[in-house]
Amino acid sequence: MSAAYEVNFDGLVGPTHNYGGLAFGNLASASHSQAESNPQQAALQGLEKMKLLAGLGLRQAILPPHDRPHIETLRCLGFSGSDPDVLQQAARDAPGMLAAASSASSMWAANAATVSSSADTEDARVHFTPANLTSCFHRSIEPPTTCDLLRAIFADQSHFVVHDPLPPSPALGDEGAANHTRLCAHYGDPGLEVFTYGADEVAHQNGPRRYPVRQTLAASRAVARLHRIQPGRAIFLQQSAAAIDAGVFHHDVAAVGNQNVLFFHTGAFADYQAPAILRQRFTKHCGGELKLIAIEPNRLTLADAVATYLFNSQLVTLADRVGPAADAAQTAHREMALICPIQCQQHRGVAALLDEMVQGDSAIASVRYVDLQQSMQNGGGPACLRLRVVMTEAQIAAMHQGVIWTPSLHTRLQAWVERNYRDRLHPTDLTDPQLLNESRQALDELTSLLGLGSLYGFQRAG
Ligand code: SUG
């Protein structure tokens, strides 16, 4: 075993963050549709979360936003002329398409890709498959930029493989790490890769009735094959249809795992025995015991789990702040902390449950609350905003260094947001050509701030 660390890559919120009501089955997105947003506050709230985690001794990095409004997408739909013409025509003839092409949804980095740690793969490289995000149009336009980004950050092919996304068919709907959890004894040990899916195919007899399935078993199996996960280390579990119909559009709204701990709602899985099966597989493949923290519906309904995003918290292993860094990675099962949205603190039942958990002998020793109101109103909690990548020290050294969080980068990003982002945005503002110019100006500055060169289409054109 070599020491390894979990690095959280947080999606930086883009300048067009708005409430488009675009994600059917995501209750928060529907209920905030057409509300006024505050992109500046959204981005600063995200940066504060990164700072908190870095302050807890965790490794933190940044994924830049995608360029929006995405004029190339609108041109593909037949809108033409100058960029302002394209915006005008789209606003007039297809406002839904303009909203989709303007969404800042790439901020939810848990949907950027599925990641397998090198300890689990046959070629001992870290594998990434960018999610195809076929279920919603506004998200389906993310994969090309995600590929470019991941290939720029993880360019060293002796350590990393960035696959192409799966073919974009609903039969292969893939939403990335939001439906994938890695369990292990130590980060550097081979683990168990848990893939969750909504149905075998899209139209499944026992599938949800109200809301769509976003992840299929065929997609999860394909990702596991591409990643060359060692035999026995991938497991596929179905989400319960009732959970999806209650608003659990991604599995990470009903469960979160870290190392040897799984914190979940008992209504999350189709098979009530799924956690017990996981426990057996964990003992066989990882050694030791998987600690299950199960919350029953009589303690918390699925509806309240969705409303508070309790399970969309980040479950993190706190590093030893006194000891040397390498030791921090090697010592098993240090204290874990749960990073919860403030909505959990504001809900009496959830706050009481968390207090009990911390005071009792559960594996979770402390809770920190973060204010992510702007993202939460679109259905994105702490765990949605981050993509976990487990890496050794050598792998961390091999990735692009400019996106690694430092106090000085934080200060520069804060100033960059304050300088470039609006503090009010209404969906009707998306037609404003000035917003397009501001966004491009901001992203142009950002790529040089992060040392990423010309990443976006608009930087390469002309
Ligand atoms: O895909 N919301 C996102 C939220 C993604 C949350 N991610 C995880 N659970 N990991 C989605 O539903 C709303 C956009 C809008 O309506 O403007 C949106 O896309």
GROMACS .gro file of C-alpha atoms and ligand atoms in nm:
model
  481
    1MET     CA    1   0.000   0.000   0.000
    2SER     CA    2   0.123   0.350  -0.077
    3ALA     CA    3  -0.018   0.646   0.112
    4ALA     CA    4  -0.298   0.817  -0.075
    5TYR     CA    5  -0.522   1.115  -0.016
    6GLU     CA    6  -0.870   1.213  -0.113
    7VAL     CA    7  -0.854   1.537  -0.308
    8ASN     CA    8  -1.184   1.720  -0.344
    9PHE     CA    9  -1.220   1.904  -0.675
   10ASP     CA   10  -1.494   2.161  -0.631
   11GLY     CA   11  -1.678   2.307  -0.926
   12LEU     CA   12  -1.639   2.682  -0.925
   13VAL     CA   13  -1.979   2.843  -0.985
   14GLY     CA   14  -1.996   3.024  -1.318
   15PRO     CA   15  -2.111   3.386  -1.380
   16THR     CA   16  -2.448   3.278  -1.530
   17HIS     CA   17  -2.575   3.085  -1.225
   18ASN     CA   18  -2.952   3.110  -1.253
   19TYR     CA   19  -3.273   2.927  -1.173
   20GLY     CA   20  -3.402   2.784  -1.501
   21GLY     CA   21  -3.627   2.509  -1.364
   22LEU     CA   22  -3.445   2.275  -1.601
   23ALA     CA   23  -3.403   1.954  -1.404
   24PHE     CA   24  -3.721   1.747  -1.395
   25GLY     CA   25  -3.726   1.524  -1.086
   26ASN     CA   26  -3.507   1.767  -0.890
   27LEU     CA   27  -3.757   1.931  -0.655
   28ALA     CA   28  -3.543   2.231  -0.558
   29SER     CA   29  -3.482   2.320  -0.922
   30ALA     CA   30  -3.856   2.310  -0.993
   31SER     CA   31  -3.954   2.514  -0.689
   32HIS     CA   32  -3.704   2.794  -0.757
   33SER     CA   33  -3.767   2.815  -1.129
   34GLN     CA   34  -3.746   3.176  -1.257
   35ALA     CA   35  -3.638   3.316  -0.920
   36GLU     CA   36  -3.367   3.581  -0.919
   37SER     CA   37  -3.020   3.440  -0.846
   38ASN     CA   38  -2.701   3.589  -0.708
   39PRO     CA   39  -2.407   3.441  -0.902
   40GLN     CA   40  -2.153   3.635  -0.699
   41GLN     CA   41  -2.285   3.501  -0.371
   42ALA     CA   42  -2.310   3.150  -0.519
   43ALA     CA   43  -1.942   3.152  -0.620
   44LEU     CA   44  -1.830   3.301  -0.288
   45GLN     CA   45  -2.030   3.042  -0.093
   46GLY     CA   46  -1.855   2.770  -0.292
   47LEU     CA   47  -1.515   2.924  -0.224
   48GLU     CA   48  -1.592   2.942   0.149
   49LYS     CA   49  -1.666   2.569   0.153
   50MET     CA   50  -1.331   2.499  -0.013
   51LYS     CA   51  -1.158   2.718   0.244
   52LEU     CA   52  -1.330   2.537   0.530
   53LEU     CA   53  -1.223   2.197   0.404
   54ALA     CA   54  -0.869   2.309   0.334
   55GLY     CA   55  -0.864   2.454   0.686
   56LEU     CA   56  -0.958   2.112   0.822
   57GLY     CA   57  -0.637   1.980   0.669
   58LEU     CA   58  -0.799   1.825   0.361
   59ARG     CA   59  -0.662   1.842   0.007
   60GLN     CA   60  -0.867   2.075  -0.209
   61ALA     CA   61  -0.864   2.170  -0.576
   62ILE     CA   62  -1.080   2.358  -0.823
   63LEU     CA   63  -1.261   2.274  -1.145
   64PRO     CA   64  -1.328   2.588  -1.351
   65PRO     CA   65  -1.678   2.660  -1.484
   66HIS     CA   66  -1.786   2.601  -1.845
   67ASP     CA   67  -1.838   2.891  -2.084
   68ARG     CA   68  -2.202   3.001  -2.086
   69PRO     CA   69  -2.419   3.106  -2.262
   70HIS     CA   70  -2.280   2.842  -2.495
   71ILE     CA   71  -2.316   3.007  -2.833
   72GLU     CA   72  -2.184   2.701  -3.021
   73THR     CA   73  -2.478   2.496  -2.891
   74LEU     CA   74  -2.725   2.761  -3.004
   75ARG     CA   75  -2.561   2.774  -3.348
   76CYS     CA   76  -2.605   2.395  -3.369
   77LEU     CA   77  -2.977   2.458  -3.324
   78GLY     CA   78  -2.988   2.684  -3.629
   79PHE     CA   79  -2.950   3.028  -3.472
   80SER     CA   80  -2.709   3.241  -3.672
   81GLY     CA   81  -2.552   3.581  -3.725
   82SER     CA   82  -2.347   3.766  -3.468
   83ASP     CA   83  -2.336   3.636  -3.109
   84PRO     CA   84  -2.593   3.900  -2.995
   85ASP     CA   85  -2.815   3.795  -3.290
   86VAL     CA   86  -2.794   3.433  -3.179
   87LEU     CA   87  -2.897   3.529  -2.825
   88GLN     CA   88  -3.186   3.743  -2.950
   89GLN     CA   89  -3.322   3.477  -3.184
   90ALA     CA   90  -3.294   3.203  -2.923
   91ALA     CA   91  -3.469   3.421  -2.663
   92ARG     CA   92  -3.751   3.485  -2.907
   93ASP     CA   93  -3.796   3.140  -3.063
   94ALA     CA   94  -3.664   2.893  -2.807
   95PRO     CA   95  -3.624   3.046  -2.460
   96GLY     CA   96  -3.590   2.697  -2.309
   97MET     CA   97  -3.287   2.632  -2.531
   98LEU     CA   98  -3.131   2.963  -2.432
   99ALA     CA   99  -3.182   2.874  -2.065
  100ALA     CA  100  -3.022   2.533  -2.121
  101ALA     CA  101  -2.726   2.683  -2.307
  102SER     CA  102  -2.678   2.932  -2.020
  103SER     CA  103  -2.696   2.704  -1.717
  104ALA     CA  104  -2.403   2.707  -1.476
  105SER     CA  105  -2.474   2.340  -1.398
  106SER     CA  106  -2.111   2.232  -1.441
  107MET     CA  107  -2.064   2.360  -1.083
  108TRP     CA  108  -2.199   2.023  -0.964
  109ALA     CA  109  -1.869   1.846  -1.010
  110ALA     CA  110  -1.998   1.516  -0.866
  111ASN     CA  111  -2.164   1.480  -1.206
  112ALA     CA  112  -1.852   1.562  -1.406
  113ALA     CA  113  -1.712   1.210  -1.412
  114THR     CA  114  -1.675   0.874  -1.241
  115VAL     CA  115  -1.330   0.826  -1.094
  116SER     CA  116  -1.158   0.501  -1.002
  117SER     CA  117  -0.853   0.505  -0.782
  118SER     CA  118  -0.531   0.346  -0.909
  119ALA     CA  119  -0.540   0.098  -0.620
  120ASP     CA  120  -0.858  -0.052  -0.770
  121THR     CA  121  -0.763  -0.068  -1.137
  122GLU     CA  122  -0.572  -0.339  -1.323
  123ASP     CA  123  -0.328  -0.096  -1.484
  124ALA     CA  124  -0.268   0.096  -1.158
  125ARG     CA  125  -0.371   0.427  -1.316
  126VAL     CA  126  -0.646   0.663  -1.204
  127HIS     CA  127  -0.937   0.630  -1.450
  128PHE     CA  128  -1.190   0.900  -1.532
  129THR     CA  129  -1.502   0.868  -1.745
  130PRO     CA  130  -1.670   1.205  -1.802
  131ALA     CA  131  -2.044   1.161  -1.756
  132ASN     CA  132  -2.258   1.189  -2.070
  133LEU     CA  133  -2.544   1.349  -1.869
  134THR     CA  134  -2.804   1.254  -2.128
  135SER     CA  135  -3.105   1.300  -1.902
  136CYS     CA  136  -3.135   1.680  -1.924
  137PHE     CA  137  -3.046   1.886  -2.229
  138HIS     CA  138  -2.870   2.160  -2.029
  139ARG     CA  139  -2.640   1.900  -1.875
  140SER     CA  140  -2.586   1.698  -2.194
  141ILE     CA  141  -2.378   1.983  -2.337
  142GLU     CA  142  -2.121   1.958  -2.056
  143PRO     CA  143  -1.917   1.647  -2.159
  144PRO     CA  144  -1.691   1.799  -2.430
  145THR     CA  145  -1.566   2.076  -2.201
  146THR     CA  146  -1.538   1.834  -1.908
  147CYS     CA  147  -1.318   1.610  -2.125
  148ASP     CA  148  -1.097   1.904  -2.224
  149LEU     CA  149  -1.068   2.012  -1.864
  150LEU     CA  150  -0.988   1.672  -1.719
  151ARG     CA  151  -0.737   1.608  -1.997
  152ALA     CA  152  -0.570   1.939  -1.924
  153ILE     CA  153  -0.550   1.870  -1.550
  154PHE     CA  154  -0.470   1.499  -1.565
  155ALA     CA  155  -0.252   1.502  -1.875
  156ASP     CA  156   0.017   1.262  -1.753
  157GLN     CA  157  -0.083   0.932  -1.908
  158SER     CA  158   0.155   0.731  -1.696
  159HIS     CA  159  -0.073   0.808  -1.402
  160PHE     CA  160  -0.412   0.902  -1.547
  161VAL     CA  161  -0.656   0.788  -1.817
  162VAL     CA  162  -0.942   1.014  -1.921
  163HIS     CA  163  -1.185   0.807  -2.130
  164ASP     CA  164  -1.442   0.943  -2.372
  165PRO     CA  165  -1.791   0.972  -2.227
  166LEU     CA  166  -2.028   0.682  -2.302
  167PRO     CA  167  -2.234   0.720  -2.622
  168PRO     CA  168  -2.514   0.970  -2.553
  169SER     CA  169  -2.820   0.745  -2.541
  170PRO     CA  170  -3.080   0.731  -2.263
  171ALA     CA  171  -3.006   0.356  -2.246
  172LEU     CA  172  -2.655   0.455  -2.135
  173GLY     CA  173  -2.746   0.752  -1.916
  174ASP     CA  174  -2.447   0.823  -1.691
  175GLU     CA  175  -2.435   1.093  -1.422
  176GLY     CA  176  -2.089   1.026  -1.285
  177ALA     CA  177  -1.969   1.009  -0.928
  178ALA     CA  178  -2.309   1.114  -0.788
  179ASN     CA  179  -2.398   0.747  -0.839
  180HIS     CA  180  -2.065   0.599  -0.736
  181THR     CA  181  -1.897   0.558  -0.397
  182ARG     CA  182  -1.563   0.411  -0.312
  183LEU     CA  183  -1.529   0.223   0.016
  184CYS     CA  184  -1.190   0.115   0.151
  185ALA     CA  185  -0.991   0.055   0.467
  186HIS     CA  186  -0.723   0.316   0.385
  187TYR     CA  187  -0.735   0.544   0.081
  188GLY     CA  188  -0.423   0.379  -0.064
  189ASP     CA  189  -0.562   0.024  -0.029
  190PRO     CA  190  -0.767  -0.149  -0.295
  191GLY     CA  191  -1.132  -0.074  -0.224
  192LEU     CA  192  -1.483  -0.157  -0.327
  193GLU     CA  193  -1.640   0.056  -0.601
  194VAL     CA  194  -2.013   0.085  -0.547
  195PHE     CA  195  -2.216   0.182  -0.855
  196THR     CA  196  -2.582   0.273  -0.806
  197TYR     CA  197  -2.831   0.294  -1.090
  198GLY     CA  198  -3.198   0.373  -1.136
  199ALA     CA  199  -3.292   0.089  -1.370
  200ASP     CA  200  -3.141  -0.176  -1.597
  201GLU     CA  201  -3.277   0.009  -1.894
  202VAL     CA  202  -3.465   0.332  -1.917
  203ALA     CA  203  -3.816   0.187  -1.934
  204HIS     CA  204  -3.808  -0.057  -1.650
  205GLN     CA  205  -4.124  -0.217  -1.520
  206ASN     CA  206  -4.043  -0.154  -1.158
  207GLY     CA  207  -3.886   0.183  -1.216
  208PRO     CA  208  -4.003   0.519  -1.080
  209ARG     CA  209  -4.340   0.645  -1.201
  210ARG     CA  210  -4.315   1.019  -1.154
  211TYR     CA  211  -3.958   1.104  -1.227
  212PRO     CA  212  -3.696   0.984  -1.474
  213VAL     CA  213  -3.413   0.742  -1.418
  214ARG     CA  214  -3.085   0.919  -1.478
  215GLN     CA  215  -2.836   0.632  -1.447
  216THR     CA  216  -2.873   0.291  -1.608
  217LEU     CA  217  -2.709  -0.034  -1.509
  218ALA     CA  218  -2.571  -0.072  -1.862
  219ALA     CA  219  -2.389   0.260  -1.819
  220SER     CA  220  -2.249   0.172  -1.476
  221ARG     CA  221  -2.124  -0.163  -1.604
  222ALA     CA  222  -1.962   0.002  -1.906
  223VAL     CA  223  -1.778   0.252  -1.684
  224ALA     CA  224  -1.655  -0.028  -1.457
  225ARG     CA  225  -1.528  -0.219  -1.763
  226LEU     CA  226  -1.354   0.087  -1.907
  227HIS     CA  227  -1.187   0.149  -1.572
  228ARG     CA  228  -1.057  -0.208  -1.562
  229ILE     CA  229  -1.163  -0.244  -1.204
  230GLN     CA  230  -1.003  -0.551  -1.050
  231PRO     CA  231  -1.226  -0.860  -1.028
  232GLY     CA  232  -1.471  -0.851  -0.739
  233ARG     CA  233  -1.414  -0.484  -0.662
  234ALA     CA  234  -1.713  -0.339  -0.850
  235ILE     CA  235  -2.063  -0.384  -0.716
  236PHE     CA  236  -2.390  -0.264  -0.873
  237LEU     CA  237  -2.689  -0.172  -0.659
  238GLN     CA  238  -3.024  -0.037  -0.765
  239GLN     CA  239  -3.175   0.279  -0.620
  240SER     CA  240  -3.528   0.238  -0.492
  241ALA     CA  241  -3.797   0.369  -0.727
  242ALA     CA  242  -3.970   0.527  -0.429
  243ALA     CA  243  -3.656   0.727  -0.354
  244ILE     CA  244  -3.633   0.859  -0.711
  245ASP     CA  245  -4.002   0.949  -0.697
  246ALA     CA  246  -3.939   1.133  -0.368
  247GLY     CA  247  -3.676   1.352  -0.539
  248VAL     CA  248  -3.359   1.141  -0.503
  249PHE     CA  249  -3.259   1.207  -0.863
  250HIS     CA  250  -2.901   1.106  -0.783
  251HIS     CA  251  -2.809   0.844  -0.526
  252ASP     CA  252  -2.588   1.093  -0.340
  253VAL     CA  253  -2.908   1.260  -0.217
  254ALA     CA  254  -2.980   0.949  -0.004
  255ALA     CA  255  -2.638   0.810   0.095
  256VAL     CA  256  -2.276   0.905   0.145
  257GLY     CA  257  -1.978   0.678   0.201
  258ASN     CA  258  -1.618   0.736   0.302
  259GLN     CA  259  -1.352   0.472   0.375
  260ASN     CA  260  -1.520   0.215   0.603
  261VAL     CA  261  -1.837   0.413   0.676
  262LEU     CA  262  -2.168   0.427   0.488
  263PHE     CA  263  -2.429   0.678   0.607
  264PHE     CA  264  -2.760   0.621   0.432
  265HIS     CA  265  -3.136   0.633   0.437
  266THR     CA  266  -3.284   0.284   0.447
  267GLY     CA  267  -3.519   0.381   0.164
  268ALA     CA  268  -3.227   0.454  -0.070
  269PHE     CA  269  -3.178   0.107  -0.218
  270ALA     CA  270  -3.427  -0.113  -0.404
  271ASP     CA  271  -3.303  -0.412  -0.205
  272TYR     CA  272  -3.331  -0.362   0.171
  273GLN     CA  273  -3.044  -0.612   0.206
  274ALA     CA  274  -2.808  -0.401  -0.009
  275PRO     CA  275  -2.613  -0.257   0.290
  276ALA     CA  276  -2.569  -0.605   0.439
  277ILE     CA  277  -2.440  -0.729   0.103
  278LEU     CA  278  -2.199  -0.438   0.097
  279ARG     CA  279  -2.079  -0.523   0.444
  280GLN     CA  280  -1.998  -0.882   0.340
  281ARG     CA  281  -1.822  -0.770   0.026
  282PHE     CA  282  -1.627  -0.510   0.221
  283THR     CA  283  -1.497  -0.765   0.470
  284LYS     CA  284  -1.400  -0.999   0.187
  285HIS     CA  285  -1.230  -0.745  -0.038
  286CYS     CA  286  -1.111  -0.468   0.193
  287GLY     CA  287  -1.072  -0.642   0.528
  288GLY     CA  288  -1.223  -0.518   0.850
  289GLU     CA  289  -1.576  -0.406   0.908
  290LEU     CA  290  -1.793  -0.165   0.714
  291LYS     CA  291  -1.972   0.060   0.960
  292LEU     CA  292  -2.331   0.116   0.855
  293ILE     CA  293  -2.513   0.423   0.985
  294ALA     CA  294  -2.871   0.359   0.877
  295ILE     CA  295  -3.148   0.613   0.914
  296GLU     CA  296  -3.495   0.463   0.909
  297PRO     CA  297  -3.801   0.643   0.766
  298ASN     CA  298  -3.960   0.667   1.110
  299ARG     CA  299  -3.664   0.883   1.213
  300LEU     CA  300  -3.645   1.085   0.891
  301THR     CA  301  -3.874   1.062   0.589
  302LEU     CA  302  -3.726   1.052   0.243
  303ALA     CA  303  -3.907   1.381   0.181
  304ASP     CA  304  -3.719   1.546   0.469
  305ALA     CA  305  -3.394   1.387   0.359
  306VAL     CA  306  -3.448   1.552   0.021
  307ALA     CA  307  -3.555   1.884   0.172
  308THR     CA  308  -3.250   1.908   0.403
  309TYR     CA  309  -2.994   1.725   0.186
  310LEU     CA  310  -2.861   1.549   0.498
  311PHE     CA  311  -2.708   1.268   0.292
  312ASN     CA  312  -2.561   1.508   0.040
  313SER     CA  313  -2.316   1.607   0.310
  314GLN     CA  314  -1.947   1.541   0.264
  315LEU     CA  315  -1.815   1.269   0.491
  316VAL     CA  316  -1.445   1.337   0.533
  317THR     CA  317  -1.156   1.189   0.725
  318LEU     CA  318  -0.980   1.458   0.923
  319ALA     CA  319  -0.607   1.467   0.884
  320ASP     CA  320  -0.385   1.479   1.187
  321ARG     CA  321  -0.307   1.846   1.216
  322VAL     CA  322  -0.007   1.789   1.436
  323GLY     CA  323   0.156   1.487   1.279
  324PRO     CA  324   0.336   1.475   0.945
  325ALA     CA  325   0.115   1.460   0.635
  326ALA     CA  326   0.227   1.114   0.527
  327ASP     CA  327   0.132   0.973   0.864
  328ALA     CA  328  -0.210   1.133   0.835
  329ALA     CA  329  -0.283   0.929   0.526
  330GLN     CA  330  -0.159   0.602   0.667
  331THR     CA  331  -0.331   0.598   1.002
  332ALA     CA  332  -0.657   0.410   0.967
  333HIS     CA  333  -0.997   0.552   1.051
  334ARG     CA  334  -0.913   0.884   1.195
  335GLU     CA  335  -1.197   1.095   1.307
  336MET     CA  336  -1.457   1.163   1.044
  337ALA     CA  337  -1.653   1.485   1.007
  338LEU     CA  338  -1.977   1.549   0.823
  339ILE     CA  339  -1.996   1.873   0.624
  340CYS     CA  340  -2.369   1.948   0.611
  341PRO     CA  341  -2.575   2.220   0.448
  342ILE     CA  342  -2.721   2.471   0.696
  343GLN     CA  343  -3.066   2.339   0.604
  344CYS     CA  344  -2.981   2.041   0.831
  345GLN     CA  345  -2.914   2.272   1.126
  346GLN     CA  346  -3.241   2.453   1.061
  347HIS     CA  347  -3.450   2.133   1.064
  348ARG     CA  348  -3.524   2.036   1.423
  349GLY     CA  349  -3.541   1.660   1.359
  350VAL     CA  350  -3.220   1.650   1.154
  351ALA     CA  351  -3.030   1.875   1.397
  352ALA     CA  352  -3.131   1.643   1.686
  353LEU     CA  353  -3.028   1.336   1.488
  354LEU     CA  354  -2.687   1.488   1.413
  355ASP     CA  355  -2.635   1.589   1.776
  356GLU     CA  356  -2.711   1.236   1.890
  357MET     CA  357  -2.480   1.090   1.631
  358VAL     CA  358  -2.189   1.309   1.735
  359GLN     CA  359  -2.245   1.251   2.105
  360GLY     CA  360  -2.292   0.877   2.061
  361ASP     CA  361  -2.034   0.629   1.944
  362SER     CA  362  -2.100   0.663   1.573
  363ALA     CA  363  -1.803   0.692   1.340
  364ILE     CA  364  -1.893   1.056   1.279
  365ALA     CA  365  -1.722   1.266   1.542
  366SER     CA  366  -1.818   1.617   1.436
  367VAL     CA  367  -2.046   1.817   1.211
  368ARG     CA  368  -1.974   2.142   1.028
  369TYR     CA  369  -2.244   2.344   0.859
  370VAL     CA  370  -2.198   2.532   0.533
  371ASP     CA  371  -2.418   2.793   0.372
  372LEU     CA  372  -2.466   2.695   0.008
  373GLN     CA  373  -2.810   2.849  -0.030
  374GLN     CA  374  -2.757   2.958  -0.390
  375SER     CA  375  -2.657   2.610  -0.507
  376MET     CA  376  -2.905   2.434  -0.279
  377GLN     CA  377  -3.191   2.620  -0.445
  378ASN     CA  378  -3.102   2.433  -0.763
  379GLY     CA  379  -3.067   2.099  -0.583
  380GLY     CA  380  -2.690   2.105  -0.532
  381GLY     CA  381  -2.554   2.040  -0.181
  382PRO     CA  382  -2.198   2.007  -0.048
  383ALA     CA  383  -2.140   1.663  -0.203
  384CYS     CA  384  -2.280   1.768  -0.543
  385LEU     CA  385  -2.022   2.044  -0.565
  386ARG     CA  386  -1.721   1.818  -0.540
  387LEU     CA  387  -1.554   1.540  -0.736
  388ARG     CA  388  -1.341   1.312  -0.522
  389VAL     CA  389  -1.011   1.195  -0.665
  390VAL     CA  390  -0.796   0.965  -0.453
  391MET     CA  391  -0.432   1.009  -0.542
  392THR     CA  392  -0.086   0.922  -0.416
  393GLU     CA  393   0.168   1.195  -0.354
  394ALA     CA  394   0.331   1.112  -0.690
  395GLN     CA  395  -0.002   1.145  -0.871
  396ILE     CA  396  -0.077   1.474  -0.701
  397ALA     CA  397   0.264   1.599  -0.814
  398ALA     CA  398   0.186   1.482  -1.171
  399MET     CA  399  -0.144   1.671  -1.210
  400HIS     CA  400  -0.173   2.034  -1.317
  401GLN     CA  401  -0.065   2.233  -1.011
  402GLY     CA  402  -0.247   2.556  -1.094
  403VAL     CA  403  -0.588   2.423  -0.980
  404ILE     CA  404  -0.471   2.318  -0.634
  405TRP     CA  405  -0.630   2.530  -0.362
  406THR     CA  406  -0.395   2.755  -0.166
  407PRO     CA  407  -0.474   3.050   0.060
  408SER     CA  408  -0.327   3.282  -0.200
  409LEU     CA  409  -0.533   3.130  -0.484
  410HIS     CA  410  -0.838   3.169  -0.262
  411THR     CA  411  -0.774   3.538  -0.217
  412ARG     CA  412  -0.721   3.586  -0.589
  413LEU     CA  413  -1.036   3.392  -0.678
  414GLN     CA  414  -1.243   3.588  -0.429
  415ALA     CA  415  -1.126   3.914  -0.583
  416TRP     CA  416  -1.186   3.773  -0.931
  417VAL     CA  417  -1.546   3.681  -0.843
  418GLU     CA  418  -1.612   4.019  -0.682
  419ARG     CA  419  -1.472   4.195  -0.987
  420ASN     CA  420  -1.652   3.991  -1.253
  421TYR     CA  421  -1.978   3.850  -1.121
  422ARG     CA  422  -2.319   4.011  -1.099
  423ASP     CA  423  -2.502   4.004  -0.769
  424ARG     CA  424  -2.844   3.973  -0.933
  425LEU     CA  425  -2.945   3.772  -1.232
  426HIS     CA  426  -3.289   3.695  -1.361
  427PRO     CA  427  -3.345   3.430  -1.631
  428THR     CA  428  -3.460   3.710  -1.863
  429ASP     CA  429  -3.109   3.865  -1.836
  430LEU     CA  430  -2.962   3.568  -2.022
  431THR     CA  431  -3.038   3.740  -2.348
  432ASP     CA  432  -2.814   4.036  -2.258
  433PRO     CA  433  -2.504   4.030  -2.485
  434GLN     CA  434  -2.318   4.214  -2.212
  435LEU     CA  435  -2.355   3.907  -1.986
  436LEU     CA  436  -2.189   3.696  -2.255
  437ASN     CA  437  -1.900   3.944  -2.277
  438GLU     CA  438  -1.863   3.960  -1.899
  439SER     CA  439  -1.862   3.581  -1.871
  440ARG     CA  440  -1.601   3.541  -2.142
  441GLN     CA  441  -1.386   3.812  -1.992
  442ALA     CA  442  -1.410   3.641  -1.653
  443LEU     CA  443  -1.320   3.297  -1.786
  444ASP     CA  444  -1.035   3.439  -1.990
  445GLU     CA  445  -0.889   3.587  -1.672
  446LEU     CA  446  -0.954   3.263  -1.486
  447THR     CA  447  -0.765   3.041  -1.728
  448SER     CA  448  -0.458   3.256  -1.688
  449LEU     CA  449  -0.505   3.268  -1.311
  450LEU     CA  450  -0.510   2.887  -1.305
  451GLY     CA  451  -0.240   2.850  -1.573
  452LEU     CA  452  -0.470   2.649  -1.798
  453GLY     CA  453  -0.401   2.821  -2.130
  454SER     CA  454  -0.676   2.841  -2.394
  455LEU     CA  455  -0.935   2.599  -2.268
  456TYR     CA  456  -1.262   2.728  -2.403
  457GLY     CA  457  -1.395   2.731  -2.759
  458PHE     CA  458  -1.430   3.110  -2.759
  459GLN     CA  459  -1.059   3.143  -2.670
  460ARG     CA  460  -0.956   2.923  -2.960
  461ALA     CA  461  -1.192   3.066  -3.224
  462GLY     CA  462  -1.061   3.338  -3.452
  463SUG     O1  463  -2.855   1.786  -1.239
  463SUG     N1  464  -2.950   2.091  -1.097
  463SUG     C1  465  -2.860   1.977  -1.098
  463SUG     C2  466  -2.818   1.946  -0.956
  463SUG     C3  467  -2.711   1.839  -0.955
  463SUG     C4  468  -2.685   1.787  -0.817
  463SUG     N2  469  -2.580   1.693  -0.818
  463SUG     C5  470  -2.573   1.584  -0.741
  463SUG     N3  471  -2.675   1.537  -0.675
  463SUG     N4  472  -2.461   1.520  -0.736
  463SUG     C6  473  -2.924   1.857  -1.165
  463SUG     O2  474  -3.043   1.832  -1.138
  463SUG     C7  475  -3.078   2.272  -1.198
  463SUG     C8  476  -3.057   2.377  -1.305
  463SUG     C9  477  -3.172   2.472  -1.317
  463SUG     O3  478  -3.286   2.430  -1.298
  463SUG     O4  479  -3.146   2.590  -1.347
  463SUG    C10  480  -2.982   2.156  -1.208
  463SUG     O5  481  -2.935   2.125  -1.317
   0.00000   0.00000   0.00000
